Amino acid sequence: MQDQLERLPVPAPVPVSATHGSCKAGPSYRLPEPLADLLSKLPPYPASWLFVQGLNRLLAPQLPDDVRRSLEGRSLRLRLLDAGIAFDFEWQGTVFVAERYVDVPELCIAASVHDLMLLARRQEDPDTLFFSRRLSLEGDTELGLLFKNTLDAIELPPFDLHALGPRRVLAHLRDRGARGG
């Protein structure tokens, strides 16, 4: 699985000072403008729904019970600064659920796509990105520390990229629908 993460393209470094909305981050890298423009036009809710499907396939199974209890009903936002999009979601019972119309989330995590890819590949750690102002955690401090410590504790490889293939995701959703959940 780590090989799959290492083969993923990391967006080319193009220095930019990124600030969007209520979440800020310092100098980082950004997506090419045409791709960023396309992504920024995605409607918020369907994009959040798609995002949580990935979270539920990749991250939810790895969350310890104490983390699940701490996340219950807490509103979270992930902002991709260079893409101009944000995903609002929360943990409900056994899965992440997309949220609509969140004014101010309890925790906002903001970074560029490039920096999030570095985090996923374990080529950067959250502390380094945070202290270099490339990763922003705003809101509930305790929830931010829970996020950071959970990332640090997840065993490699955390992401099965094959699980995100369109056929596998659709089959998973179909199976979940057939089970009534």
PDB file of C-alpha atoms in Angstrom:
ATOM      1  CA  MET A   1       0.000   0.000   0.000  1.00  0.00           C
ATOM      2  CA  GLN A   2       2.844   2.400   0.769  1.00  0.00           C
ATOM      3  CA  ASP A   3       4.061   1.813  -2.797  1.00  0.00           C
ATOM      4  CA  GLN A   4       0.672   3.020  -4.067  1.00  0.00           C
ATOM      5  CA  LEU A   5       0.947   6.217  -2.024  1.00  0.00           C
ATOM      6  CA  GLU A   6       4.487   6.785  -3.248  1.00  0.00           C
ATOM      7  CA  ARG A   7       3.371   6.477  -6.880  1.00  0.00           C
ATOM      8  CA  LEU A   8       0.658   9.123  -6.508  1.00  0.00           C
ATOM      9  CA  PRO A   9       1.660  12.392  -8.114  1.00  0.00           C
ATOM     10  CA  VAL A  10       2.364  15.211  -5.704  1.00  0.00           C
ATOM     11  CA  PRO A  11       1.321  18.547  -7.207  1.00  0.00           C
ATOM     12  CA  ALA A  12       4.282  20.491  -8.530  1.00  0.00           C
ATOM     13  CA  PRO A  13       5.623  23.042  -6.076  1.00  0.00           C
ATOM     14  CA  VAL A  14       4.366  26.501  -6.963  1.00  0.00           C
ATOM     15  CA  PRO A  15       4.888  28.855  -4.009  1.00  0.00           C
ATOM     16  CA  VAL A  16       1.756  30.640  -2.855  1.00  0.00           C
ATOM     17  CA  SER A  17       0.560  32.316   0.299  1.00  0.00           C
ATOM     18  CA  ALA A  18      -2.805  30.667   0.879  1.00  0.00           C
ATOM     19  CA  THR A  19      -5.602  32.079   2.980  1.00  0.00           C
ATOM     20  CA  HIS A  20      -9.234  31.204   2.414  1.00  0.00           C
ATOM     21  CA  GLY A  21     -12.210  31.875   4.633  1.00  0.00           C
ATOM     22  CA  SER A  22     -11.793  31.454   8.351  1.00  0.00           C
ATOM     23  CA  CYS A  23      -8.933  28.925   8.060  1.00  0.00           C
ATOM     24  CA  LYS A  24      -5.485  30.242   7.257  1.00  0.00           C
ATOM     25  CA  ALA A  25      -2.186  28.639   6.430  1.00  0.00           C
ATOM     26  CA  GLY A  26       1.216  30.028   5.578  1.00  0.00           C
ATOM     27  CA  PRO A  27       3.271  29.572   2.411  1.00  0.00           C
ATOM     28  CA  SER A  28       2.728  26.256   0.734  1.00  0.00           C
ATOM     29  CA  TYR A  29       2.248  24.864  -2.764  1.00  0.00           C
ATOM     30  CA  ARG A  30      -0.820  24.961  -4.906  1.00  0.00           C
ATOM     31  CA  LEU A  31      -2.643  23.047  -7.577  1.00  0.00           C
ATOM     32  CA  PRO A  32      -2.434  24.220 -11.177  1.00  0.00           C
ATOM     33  CA  GLU A  33      -4.941  27.026 -11.711  1.00  0.00           C
ATOM     34  CA  PRO A  34      -7.235  25.181 -14.188  1.00  0.00           C
ATOM     35  CA  LEU A  35      -7.644  22.238 -11.798  1.00  0.00           C
ATOM     36  CA  ALA A  36      -8.154  24.536  -8.798  1.00  0.00           C
ATOM     37  CA  ASP A  37     -10.800  26.492 -10.720  1.00  0.00           C
ATOM     38  CA  LEU A  38     -12.646  23.276 -11.603  1.00  0.00           C
ATOM     39  CA  LEU A  39     -12.548  21.939  -8.032  1.00  0.00           C
ATOM     40  CA  SER A  40     -13.649  25.251  -6.506  1.00  0.00           C
ATOM     41  CA  LYS A  41     -16.874  25.039  -8.535  1.00  0.00           C
ATOM     42  CA  LEU A  42     -17.973  21.778  -6.880  1.00  0.00           C
ATOM     43  CA  PRO A  43     -21.103  22.203  -4.753  1.00  0.00           C
ATOM     44  CA  PRO A  44     -20.250  21.816  -1.043  1.00  0.00           C
ATOM     45  CA  TYR A  45     -22.608  19.054   0.054  1.00  0.00           C
ATOM     46  CA  PRO A  46     -22.099  16.492  -2.717  1.00  0.00           C
ATOM     47  CA  ALA A  47     -18.343  17.037  -2.447  1.00  0.00           C
ATOM     48  CA  SER A  48     -18.499  16.486   1.334  1.00  0.00           C
ATOM     49  CA  TRP A  49     -20.599  13.371   0.805  1.00  0.00           C
ATOM     50  CA  LEU A  50     -18.036  11.934  -1.614  1.00  0.00           C
ATOM     51  CA  PHE A  51     -15.215  12.840   0.761  1.00  0.00           C
ATOM     52  CA  VAL A  52     -16.808  11.020   3.716  1.00  0.00           C
ATOM     53  CA  GLN A  53     -17.289   7.908   1.574  1.00  0.00           C
ATOM     54  CA  GLY A  54     -13.503   7.829   1.224  1.00  0.00           C
ATOM     55  CA  LEU A  55     -12.999   8.524   4.936  1.00  0.00           C
ATOM     56  CA  ASN A  56     -15.367   5.706   5.825  1.00  0.00           C
ATOM     57  CA  ARG A  57     -13.489   3.262   3.610  1.00  0.00           C
ATOM     58  CA  LEU A  58      -9.976   4.302   4.609  1.00  0.00           C
ATOM     59  CA  LEU A  59      -9.951   5.903   8.043  1.00  0.00           C
ATOM     60  CA  ALA A  60     -13.075   4.854   9.958  1.00  0.00           C
ATOM     61  CA  PRO A  61     -12.045   1.184  10.341  1.00  0.00           C
ATOM     62  CA  GLN A  62      -8.761   2.266  11.944  1.00  0.00           C
ATOM     63  CA  LEU A  63     -10.180   4.621  14.567  1.00  0.00           C
ATOM     64  CA  PRO A  64      -9.860   3.371  18.146  1.00  0.00           C
ATOM     65  CA  ASP A  65     -13.030   3.302  20.250  1.00  0.00           C
ATOM     66  CA  ASP A  66     -11.901   6.200  22.468  1.00  0.00           C
ATOM     67  CA  VAL A  67     -11.355   8.388  19.391  1.00  0.00           C
ATOM     68  CA  ARG A  68     -14.778   7.416  18.035  1.00  0.00           C
ATOM     69  CA  ARG A  69     -16.399   8.434  21.333  1.00  0.00           C
ATOM     70  CA  SER A  70     -14.506  11.746  21.361  1.00  0.00           C
ATOM     71  CA  LEU A  71     -15.534  12.530  17.776  1.00  0.00           C
ATOM     72  CA  GLU A  72     -19.224  11.709  18.280  1.00  0.00           C
ATOM     73  CA  GLY A  73     -21.356  14.562  16.915  1.00  0.00           C
ATOM     74  CA  ARG A  74     -18.403  16.955  16.561  1.00  0.00           C
ATOM     75  CA  SER A  75     -18.423  19.132  13.426  1.00  0.00           C
ATOM     76  CA  LEU A  76     -15.215  19.077  11.403  1.00  0.00           C
ATOM     77  CA  ARG A  77     -14.114  20.872   8.253  1.00  0.00           C
ATOM     78  CA  LEU A  78     -11.236  20.002   5.954  1.00  0.00           C
ATOM     79  CA  ARG A  79     -10.255  22.898   3.694  1.00  0.00           C
ATOM     80  CA  LEU A  80      -8.086  22.315   0.657  1.00  0.00           C
ATOM     81  CA  LEU A  81      -6.690  25.805   0.412  1.00  0.00           C
ATOM     82  CA  ASP A  82      -5.298  25.646  -3.090  1.00  0.00           C
ATOM     83  CA  ALA A  83      -8.391  23.905  -4.454  1.00  0.00           C
ATOM     84  CA  GLY A  84     -10.807  26.386  -2.888  1.00  0.00           C
ATOM     85  CA  ILE A  85     -13.045  23.650  -1.477  1.00  0.00           C
ATOM     86  CA  ALA A  86     -14.042  22.490   1.976  1.00  0.00           C
ATOM     87  CA  PHE A  87     -15.600  19.299   3.283  1.00  0.00           C
ATOM     88  CA  ASP A  88     -17.888  19.500   6.335  1.00  0.00           C
ATOM     89  CA  PHE A  89     -18.500  16.272   8.236  1.00  0.00           C
ATOM     90  CA  GLU A  90     -18.966  14.674  11.637  1.00  0.00           C
ATOM     91  CA  TRP A  91     -18.729  11.252  13.264  1.00  0.00           C
ATOM     92  CA  GLN A  92     -22.095   9.618  13.952  1.00  0.00           C
ATOM     93  CA  GLY A  93     -22.036   6.230  15.621  1.00  0.00           C
ATOM     94  CA  THR A  94     -19.929   4.120  13.293  1.00  0.00           C
ATOM     95  CA  VAL A  95     -19.344   6.364  10.268  1.00  0.00           C
ATOM     96  CA  PHE A  96     -18.452   9.845   9.128  1.00  0.00           C
ATOM     97  CA  VAL A  97     -21.446  11.761   7.778  1.00  0.00           C
ATOM     98  CA  ALA A  98     -21.412  14.796   5.484  1.00  0.00           C
ATOM     99  CA  GLU A  99     -22.921  17.915   7.017  1.00  0.00           C
ATOM    100  CA  ARG A 100     -24.805  20.735   5.327  1.00  0.00           C
ATOM    101  CA  TYR A 101     -24.719  24.407   6.208  1.00  0.00           C
ATOM    102  CA  VAL A 102     -22.078  24.399   8.927  1.00  0.00           C
ATOM    103  CA  ASP A 103     -21.366  28.003   9.819  1.00  0.00           C
ATOM    104  CA  VAL A 104     -18.414  27.522  12.178  1.00  0.00           C
ATOM    105  CA  PRO A 105     -17.162  23.969  12.716  1.00  0.00           C
ATOM    106  CA  GLU A 106     -15.710  22.844  16.027  1.00  0.00           C
ATOM    107  CA  LEU A 107     -12.413  22.121  14.243  1.00  0.00           C
ATOM    108  CA  CYS A 108     -11.188  23.388  10.898  1.00  0.00           C
ATOM    109  CA  ILE A 109      -8.181  21.638   9.370  1.00  0.00           C
ATOM    110  CA  ALA A 110      -6.644  23.534   6.467  1.00  0.00           C
ATOM    111  CA  ALA A 111      -3.724  22.771   4.160  1.00  0.00           C
ATOM    112  CA  SER A 112      -2.833  22.520   0.514  1.00  0.00           C
ATOM    113  CA  VAL A 113      -3.446  19.316  -1.423  1.00  0.00           C
ATOM    114  CA  HIS A 114       0.335  18.942  -1.696  1.00  0.00           C
ATOM    115  CA  ASP A 115       0.826  19.081   2.071  1.00  0.00           C
ATOM    116  CA  LEU A 116      -2.057  16.677   2.728  1.00  0.00           C
ATOM    117  CA  MET A 117      -0.488  14.220   0.275  1.00  0.00           C
ATOM    118  CA  LEU A 118       2.807  14.545   2.159  1.00  0.00           C
ATOM    119  CA  LEU A 119       0.938  13.767   5.396  1.00  0.00           C
ATOM    120  CA  ALA A 120      -0.777  10.736   3.849  1.00  0.00           C
ATOM    121  CA  ARG A 121       2.529   9.420   2.538  1.00  0.00           C
ATOM    122  CA  ARG A 122       4.207  10.036   5.908  1.00  0.00           C
ATOM    123  CA  GLN A 123       6.769  12.273   4.188  1.00  0.00           C
ATOM    124  CA  GLU A 124       5.866  15.076   6.622  1.00  0.00           C
ATOM    125  CA  ASP A 125       4.510  14.913  10.122  1.00  0.00           C
ATOM    126  CA  PRO A 126       1.652  17.093  11.416  1.00  0.00           C
ATOM    127  CA  ASP A 127       3.925  18.981  13.846  1.00  0.00           C
ATOM    128  CA  THR A 128       6.335  20.051  11.108  1.00  0.00           C
ATOM    129  CA  LEU A 129       3.507  21.265   8.883  1.00  0.00           C
ATOM    130  CA  PHE A 130       1.754  22.990  11.780  1.00  0.00           C
ATOM    131  CA  PHE A 131       4.820  24.844  13.065  1.00  0.00           C
ATOM    132  CA  SER A 132       5.794  25.889   9.538  1.00  0.00           C
ATOM    133  CA  ARG A 133       2.239  27.308   9.177  1.00  0.00           C
ATOM    134  CA  ARG A 134       1.414  24.928   6.323  1.00  0.00           C
ATOM    135  CA  LEU A 135      -1.218  23.068   8.345  1.00  0.00           C
ATOM    136  CA  SER A 136      -3.807  25.020  10.249  1.00  0.00           C
ATOM    137  CA  LEU A 137      -5.964  23.634  13.047  1.00  0.00           C
ATOM    138  CA  GLU A 138      -8.517  26.164  14.264  1.00  0.00           C
ATOM    139  CA  GLY A 139     -11.235  25.762  16.823  1.00  0.00           C
ATOM    140  CA  ASP A 140     -11.400  23.316  19.722  1.00  0.00           C
ATOM    141  CA  THR A 141      -7.817  22.759  20.923  1.00  0.00           C
ATOM    142  CA  GLU A 142      -8.582  19.379  22.472  1.00  0.00           C
ATOM    143  CA  LEU A 143     -10.191  18.182  19.232  1.00  0.00           C
ATOM    144  CA  GLY A 144      -7.163  19.437  17.280  1.00  0.00           C
ATOM    145  CA  LEU A 145      -4.812  17.468  19.522  1.00  0.00           C
ATOM    146  CA  LEU A 146      -7.018  14.393  19.133  1.00  0.00           C
ATOM    147  CA  PHE A 147      -6.750  14.783  15.335  1.00  0.00           C
ATOM    148  CA  LYS A 148      -2.961  15.187  15.461  1.00  0.00           C
ATOM    149  CA  ASN A 149      -2.401  12.295  17.882  1.00  0.00           C
ATOM    150  CA  THR A 150      -4.719  10.032  15.891  1.00  0.00           C
ATOM    151  CA  LEU A 151      -2.758  10.744  12.698  1.00  0.00           C
ATOM    152  CA  ASP A 152       0.484   9.978  14.515  1.00  0.00           C
ATOM    153  CA  ALA A 153      -0.872   6.690  15.894  1.00  0.00           C
ATOM    154  CA  ILE A 154      -2.291   5.215  12.669  1.00  0.00           C
ATOM    155  CA  GLU A 155      -0.157   2.355  11.455  1.00  0.00           C
ATOM    156  CA  LEU A 156       1.280   2.436   7.961  1.00  0.00           C
ATOM    157  CA  PRO A 157      -0.058   1.924   5.430  1.00  0.00           C
ATOM    158  CA  PRO A 158      -3.218   3.756   6.452  1.00  0.00           C
ATOM    159  CA  PHE A 159      -4.725   4.048   3.011  1.00  0.00           C
ATOM    160  CA  ASP A 160      -5.783   1.257   0.685  1.00  0.00           C
ATOM    161  CA  LEU A 161      -5.998   3.197  -2.554  1.00  0.00           C
ATOM    162  CA  HIS A 162      -7.610   0.239  -4.307  1.00  0.00           C
ATOM    163  CA  ALA A 163     -10.548   0.677  -1.913  1.00  0.00           C
ATOM    164  CA  LEU A 164     -11.222   4.038  -3.565  1.00  0.00           C
ATOM    165  CA  GLY A 165     -11.603   2.601  -7.062  1.00  0.00           C
ATOM    166  CA  PRO A 166     -14.996   3.585  -8.502  1.00  0.00           C
ATOM    167  CA  ARG A 167     -16.237  -0.011  -8.801  1.00  0.00           C
ATOM    168  CA  ARG A 168     -15.251  -0.878  -5.215  1.00  0.00           C
ATOM    169  CA  VAL A 169     -16.790   2.298  -3.773  1.00  0.00           C
ATOM    170  CA  LEU A 170     -20.048   1.767  -5.685  1.00  0.00           C
ATOM    171  CA  ALA A 171     -20.155  -1.904  -4.656  1.00  0.00           C
ATOM    172  CA  HIS A 172     -19.566  -0.901  -1.017  1.00  0.00           C
ATOM    173  CA  LEU A 173     -22.360   1.681  -1.151  1.00  0.00           C
ATOM    174  CA  ARG A 174     -24.700  -0.817  -2.840  1.00  0.00           C
ATOM    175  CA  ASP A 175     -23.931  -3.441  -0.175  1.00  0.00           C
ATOM    176  CA  ARG A 176     -24.420  -0.927   2.611  1.00  0.00           C
ATOM    177  CA  GLY A 177     -27.738   0.146   1.105  1.00  0.00           C
ATOM    178  CA  ALA A 178     -28.873  -3.471   0.847  1.00  0.00           C
ATOM    179  CA  ARG A 179     -28.080  -3.936   4.558  1.00  0.00           C
ATOM    180  CA  GLY A 180     -30.139  -0.835   5.360  1.00  0.00           C
ATOM    181  CA  GLY A 181     -27.281   1.299   6.629  1.00  0.00           C
TER     182      GLY A 181
END
